[in-house]
Amino acid sequence: MINGSKPLARSLRWGMVGGGGTSQIGYIHRSAALRDGAFTLLAGAFDIDAERGRDFGRSLGVAAERCYADYAEMFRAEAARADGIEAVSIATPNNTHYAICRAALEAGLHVVCEKPLCFSVEEAQALAALCERQRKVIGVTYGYAGHQMILQARQMIADGRLGEIRLVNMQFAHGFHAAAVEQDNPSTRWRVDPRFVGPSYVLGDLATHTLFLAETMAPQLKIRRLICSRQSFVPSRAPLEDNAYVLMEYHNGAIGSVWASAVNCGSMHGQKVRIVGEKASLEWWDEQPNQLRFEVQGEPVRILERGMPYLAASALADDRIGGGHAEGLFEAWSNLYRRFALAMDATDRRDAAFLADFWYPDVQAGALGVKWVARCVQSAETDAGWVAFD
């Protein structure tokens, strides 16, 4: 159980690119990173408007001279300081991620990046190679994976409680963009603009989250091929989709399906993962993240609750307040940032033994999401034909 003690002997010197005063996600990053004392915020290029970013940084307690106009200036200046930053988080629009990640790694920094890492498989492979060459890590903020019941599901599947996996049903289907809300909402407008988000909308923005949850729960499943159909029900969003269906075949014979949508009228969030084995099933719903349904054929449904002593040690390791209290998104992100810090520290210490059995959403996880979106787009553009994954 996490009791508030610092996970490392010292805090990592940390900066941010983006995440300014108008950014909802920036606040989540800072709350998560600072919660356990693993990071100290010392620098930032918080806003495309340099003066506004400087004012915001000062309001956070960052020294004025360390509130920079852009990331390039920050990386240069911080590299020249004895107390320069060691890690940086990137909370900017999608089309900037690759360039900033690459520049950060080349500056010798560890990185935490919003997904997607980039737009192409080639760029993802280049970042993975650069991580290895620089001996630095990229953590990807698949934030929902920080909920402890995800690791409980992972352990139960590893223990064979479900038997051979047959079906993986995934969905992330909300209804908040059922109309062209982006016309009056700048924070939504860039999400449906190919210049900023690349070749997809809901596949990249929503579906990669639920895909990663399933990958975390059942890492033994490897995609063999997939087929994708996507739609633009709000015509102005074309060629980007606001609804999509994906069918996948895994190498072990299991079948997976993904429904991603922003036009599921009435749905608040609609992210669920159900994994069906030959003996039992597990289901997790992010609107009730403290529970995990465990259903054995012929027996009553069991609802497993977070924080309880019957859970696996790997799940209890991320517990913060004990059973009975509701945890949420901020706790999940804090768990991930704690893991990012431990991975960064172990990498710097060259502790291969620790890293060999340590889980976190890493550069390979980010690269797989990029590859999955690319294959889905490829399938959709060939009239929903089957596409080999590898």
XYZ file of C-alpha atoms in Angstrom:
390
model
C 0.000 0.000 0.000
C 1.201 3.507 -0.829
C 1.483 5.429 2.431
C 2.869 8.765 1.285
C 6.551 7.956 1.653
C 8.732 9.087 -1.237
C 9.413 6.285 -3.723
C 12.952 7.567 -4.352
C 15.662 8.921 -2.088
C 15.418 12.256 -3.908
C 12.961 14.003 -6.203
C 13.637 14.065 -9.926
C 14.074 17.537 -11.387
C 11.142 17.945 -13.725
C 9.791 20.293 -16.376
C 6.703 20.567 -18.555
C 5.988 21.438 -22.171
C 2.399 22.610 -22.495
C -0.160 22.053 -19.764
C -0.737 25.766 -19.173
C -3.533 27.573 -17.390
C -6.215 26.654 -19.943
C -5.201 22.986 -20.084
C -7.321 20.473 -18.206
C -4.803 17.683 -18.722
C -1.904 19.827 -17.471
C -3.431 20.000 -14.014
C -3.806 16.206 -13.954
C -0.131 15.774 -14.921
C 1.061 18.109 -12.162
C -1.192 16.639 -9.506
C -0.048 13.125 -10.362
C 3.664 13.918 -10.629
C 3.891 15.965 -7.440
C 1.677 13.839 -5.237
C 4.287 11.362 -3.971
C 7.279 13.679 -4.021
C 9.014 11.782 -6.837
C 9.212 14.922 -8.996
C 9.850 18.607 -8.345
C 8.579 21.091 -10.927
C 11.455 23.456 -11.736
C 10.929 24.603 -15.329
C 8.392 24.826 -18.086
C 7.383 26.080 -21.500
C 3.755 26.104 -20.499
C 2.020 28.026 -23.262
C 2.360 28.961 -26.910
C 1.979 32.550 -25.650
C 5.311 33.063 -23.862
C 4.127 35.863 -21.554
C 1.003 33.992 -20.553
C 3.065 30.853 -19.961
C 5.564 32.773 -17.827
C 2.800 34.258 -15.684
C 1.227 30.844 -15.233
C 4.548 29.198 -14.359
C 5.247 31.822 -11.714
C 1.802 31.157 -10.223
C 2.932 27.534 -9.785
C 6.087 28.638 -7.984
C 8.470 28.178 -10.934
C 11.205 30.828 -11.080
C 10.562 33.396 -13.803
C 13.907 32.738 -15.505
C 12.947 29.062 -15.841
C 9.620 29.781 -17.567
C 10.622 29.531 -21.212
C 9.129 30.672 -24.497
C 9.403 27.221 -26.105
C 10.725 23.732 -25.502
C 13.913 24.209 -27.541
C 14.937 27.170 -25.412
C 14.124 25.243 -22.257
C 16.155 22.176 -23.235
C 19.188 24.324 -24.140
C 19.069 26.461 -21.016
C 18.389 23.611 -18.612
C 21.228 21.524 -20.072
C 23.608 24.349 -19.148
C 22.540 24.370 -15.493
C 24.025 22.170 -12.796
C 20.513 21.794 -11.425
C 18.855 21.378 -14.825
C 15.804 19.204 -15.293
C 16.184 15.433 -15.675
C 12.714 14.643 -16.981
C 9.995 16.412 -18.934
C 6.286 15.871 -19.516
C 4.704 16.712 -22.857
C 1.090 17.909 -22.751
C 0.719 19.554 -26.155
C -1.380 18.829 -29.281
C -0.682 15.494 -30.953
C 1.163 16.822 -33.986
C 3.980 18.160 -31.777
C 4.677 15.001 -29.774
C 7.259 13.375 -32.014
C 9.469 16.448 -32.422
C 9.394 17.291 -28.712
C 10.002 13.681 -27.624
C 12.959 13.410 -29.981
C 14.431 16.719 -28.831
C 13.995 15.769 -25.168
C 15.701 12.411 -25.596
C 18.544 14.023 -27.552
C 18.923 16.489 -24.658
C 19.394 13.526 -22.291
C 15.976 13.752 -20.634
C 13.495 11.130 -19.581
C 10.049 11.763 -21.053
C 6.417 11.396 -20.067
C 4.237 11.947 -23.131
C 0.573 12.146 -23.919
C -0.532 9.627 -26.488
C -0.086 9.275 -29.369
C 3.688 9.422 -29.371
C 3.584 10.256 -33.070
C 1.621 9.600 -36.257
C 3.615 6.895 -38.048
C 5.089 3.485 -37.294
C 8.474 4.701 -38.562
C 8.492 7.620 -36.109
C 7.518 5.307 -33.247
C 10.344 2.927 -34.111
C 12.768 5.851 -34.253
C 11.751 6.978 -30.758
C 12.117 3.459 -29.373
C 15.604 3.208 -30.868
C 16.529 6.636 -29.511
C 15.387 5.622 -26.012
C 17.704 2.636 -26.155
C 20.610 4.656 -27.522
C 20.227 7.458 -24.977
C 19.393 5.057 -22.146
C 16.315 7.050 -21.260
C 12.656 6.079 -20.952
C 9.421 7.369 -22.375
C 6.357 6.852 -20.215
C 3.024 7.133 -22.021
C 0.025 8.435 -20.110
C -2.499 5.694 -20.632
C -3.987 7.017 -17.432
C -6.757 4.474 -16.885
C -4.160 1.713 -16.560
C -3.214 3.175 -13.179
C -6.419 1.876 -11.586
C -5.434 -0.995 -9.343
C -8.185 -3.348 -10.545
C -6.481 -3.481 -13.946
C -3.484 -5.142 -12.308
C -5.841 -7.416 -10.373
C -7.289 -8.607 -13.683
C -3.778 -9.073 -15.067
C -2.805 -11.306 -12.161
C -6.003 -13.369 -12.282
C -5.524 -14.028 -15.996
C -1.856 -14.903 -15.444
C -2.911 -17.308 -12.698
C -5.200 -19.126 -15.137
C -8.454 -18.161 -13.396
C -10.136 -17.619 -16.774
C -8.460 -20.473 -18.631
C -7.598 -19.991 -22.294
C -8.745 -16.564 -23.481
C -11.389 -16.703 -26.227
C -12.926 -13.221 -26.532
C -11.832 -9.654 -25.765
C -14.586 -7.060 -26.095
C -13.504 -3.439 -25.785
C -15.396 -0.182 -26.098
C -14.825 3.500 -25.469
C -18.007 5.121 -26.696
C -19.271 8.422 -25.264
C -21.908 10.768 -26.655
C -20.538 14.246 -26.024
C -19.604 14.893 -29.664
C -22.837 13.669 -31.235
C -23.174 17.129 -32.811
C -20.507 19.440 -34.256
C -19.581 20.862 -30.851
C -16.109 21.732 -32.143
C -17.549 24.706 -34.010
C -17.889 26.565 -30.706
C -15.237 24.800 -28.621
C -11.554 25.434 -29.474
C -10.342 22.710 -27.101
C -12.338 20.171 -29.116
C -11.720 21.689 -32.554
C -8.089 20.571 -32.841
C -9.069 16.986 -31.966
C -11.003 16.664 -35.224
C -8.429 18.420 -37.409
C -6.055 16.078 -39.299
C -3.316 18.713 -39.132
C -3.184 18.283 -35.356
C -4.302 14.695 -34.705
C -3.120 12.829 -37.772
C -5.064 10.110 -39.597
C -7.796 9.337 -37.045
C -10.001 10.784 -34.324
C -11.741 8.237 -32.080
C -9.422 5.343 -32.970
C -6.387 7.268 -31.737
C -8.012 9.425 -29.072
C -10.252 6.819 -27.424
C -9.695 3.280 -28.679
C -5.970 3.126 -27.916
C -6.823 3.584 -24.227
C -9.065 0.545 -24.059
C -6.697 -1.407 -26.310
C -3.865 -0.792 -23.832
C -6.056 -1.867 -20.909
C -6.688 -5.188 -22.629
C -2.986 -5.535 -23.458
C -2.149 -4.924 -19.806
C -4.683 -7.456 -18.561
C -3.739 -10.146 -21.087
C -0.219 -9.392 -22.388
C 0.095 -12.893 -23.829
C -2.394 -12.038 -26.583
C -0.745 -10.835 -29.781
C -2.739 -9.440 -32.710
C -2.423 -11.428 -35.953
C -4.663 -9.365 -38.214
C -7.542 -6.883 -38.050
C -10.382 -5.361 -40.014
C -11.750 -1.845 -39.461
C -14.816 0.120 -40.530
C -15.044 3.800 -39.646
C -17.693 6.458 -40.097
C -17.978 10.265 -39.976
C -21.543 10.785 -38.773
C -20.856 14.516 -38.370
C -19.941 15.183 -42.014
C -17.627 18.107 -41.309
C -15.237 15.736 -39.521
C -14.447 13.695 -42.610
C -11.980 12.223 -43.361
C -11.615 11.661 -39.601
C -14.012 9.190 -38.016
C -16.262 9.827 -35.026
C -17.308 6.161 -34.873
C -15.408 2.973 -35.672
C -15.597 -0.795 -35.328
C -12.534 -3.031 -35.297
C -12.428 -6.826 -35.355
C -9.147 -8.543 -34.478
C -7.804 -12.074 -34.591
C -5.095 -13.044 -32.102
C -2.404 -15.623 -32.700
C -3.907 -18.025 -30.132
C -7.248 -18.054 -31.971
C -9.002 -15.547 -29.704
C -11.162 -12.803 -31.210
C -11.163 -9.162 -30.154
C -13.545 -6.339 -30.951
C -13.352 -2.599 -30.384
C -16.143 -0.037 -30.611
C -14.899 3.541 -30.444
C -17.347 6.398 -30.694
C -17.926 10.040 -29.818
C -21.561 9.924 -30.983
C -22.996 7.329 -28.571
C -25.836 9.627 -27.443
C -26.473 9.576 -23.708
C -23.287 7.724 -22.762
C -21.113 9.509 -20.225
C -17.854 7.687 -20.936
C -18.645 4.163 -22.007
C -15.209 2.605 -21.605
C -15.406 -1.103 -20.825
C -13.178 -4.129 -21.227
C -14.568 -7.655 -21.011
C -12.234 -10.633 -21.295
C -13.841 -14.039 -21.747
C -11.987 -17.260 -21.107
C -12.953 -20.914 -21.321
C -13.803 -20.996 -17.586
C -14.720 -17.454 -16.555
C -14.900 -13.798 -17.550
C -13.668 -10.470 -16.181
C -15.190 -7.058 -16.862
C -13.998 -3.563 -15.890
C -15.925 -0.341 -16.499
C -14.180 2.969 -15.962
C -17.330 4.623 -14.592
C -17.155 2.108 -11.732
C -13.354 1.764 -11.582
C -13.180 0.419 -8.041
C -14.942 -2.816 -8.987
C -13.981 -5.786 -11.147
C -16.665 -8.290 -12.182
C -15.562 -11.922 -12.030
C -18.054 -14.323 -13.569
C -17.544 -18.089 -13.409
C -19.928 -20.169 -15.519
C -22.660 -21.640 -13.305
C -21.758 -19.575 -10.226
C -23.019 -16.232 -8.852
C -21.293 -13.093 -10.101
C -18.494 -11.875 -7.835
C -17.771 -8.152 -7.529
C -14.190 -7.646 -6.404
C -13.558 -4.337 -4.617
C -10.329 -2.346 -4.680
C -8.265 -2.139 -1.503
C -9.438 -5.454 -0.065
C -6.995 -8.021 1.351
C -8.177 -10.775 -1.006
C -6.655 -8.941 -3.992
C -3.305 -9.806 -5.525
C -0.201 -8.158 -4.093
C 0.417 -6.421 -7.418
C -2.973 -4.705 -7.153
C -2.622 -3.812 -3.480
C 0.767 -2.236 -4.183
C -1.086 0.629 -5.893
C -3.653 1.053 -3.118
C -3.686 4.501 -1.499
C -6.579 4.764 0.952
C -7.799 1.266 1.821
C -10.975 -0.531 0.854
C -14.354 1.175 0.958
C -13.151 4.577 -0.224
C -13.612 5.482 -3.861
C -10.459 6.147 -5.902
C -10.513 7.939 -9.218
C -8.555 9.362 -12.137
C -6.126 11.409 -10.054
C -5.104 8.351 -8.040
C -4.668 6.316 -11.229
C -2.433 8.957 -12.803
C -0.455 9.283 -9.569
C 0.189 5.539 -9.657
C 1.542 5.850 -13.189
C 3.792 8.798 -12.363
C 5.148 6.872 -9.389
C 5.997 4.017 -11.752
C 7.518 6.414 -14.293
C 9.825 7.789 -11.587
C 10.911 4.310 -10.495
C 11.611 3.338 -14.118
C 13.632 6.513 -14.733
C 15.681 5.988 -11.578
C 16.338 2.295 -12.329
C 17.317 3.144 -15.904
C 19.807 5.755 -14.722
C 21.243 3.231 -12.245
C 21.396 0.582 -15.012
C 19.302 -1.728 -12.836
C 18.325 -4.234 -15.502
C 17.067 -6.773 -12.960
C 14.490 -4.322 -11.595
C 13.339 -3.218 -15.038
C 13.015 -6.774 -16.347
C 9.935 -7.411 -14.200
C 8.602 -3.875 -13.832
C 5.407 -2.807 -15.576
C 4.559 0.683 -16.841
C 3.231 2.127 -20.120
C 6.529 2.494 -21.949
C 7.684 3.559 -25.411
C 6.827 0.124 -26.810
C 3.266 0.499 -25.516
C 3.032 3.871 -27.213
C 4.506 2.486 -30.417
C 2.017 -0.380 -30.472
C -0.869 2.092 -30.235
C 0.511 4.067 -33.172
C 0.888 0.876 -35.192
C -2.649 -0.270 -34.336
C -4.177 3.017 -35.517
C -2.144 2.856 -38.735
C -3.368 -0.671 -39.451
C -6.975 0.319 -38.709
C -6.778 3.266 -41.112
C -5.175 1.020 -43.730
C -8.023 -1.475 -43.389
C -10.738 1.193 -43.520
C -9.210 2.701 -46.650
C -9.301 -0.683 -48.414
C -13.081 -1.025 -47.921
C -12.695 -2.713 -44.532
C -10.385 -5.443 -45.740
C -8.273 -7.694 -43.537
C -4.805 -6.288 -42.772
C -1.914 -8.240 -41.272
C -0.782 -6.617 -38.041
C 2.949 -7.400 -38.244
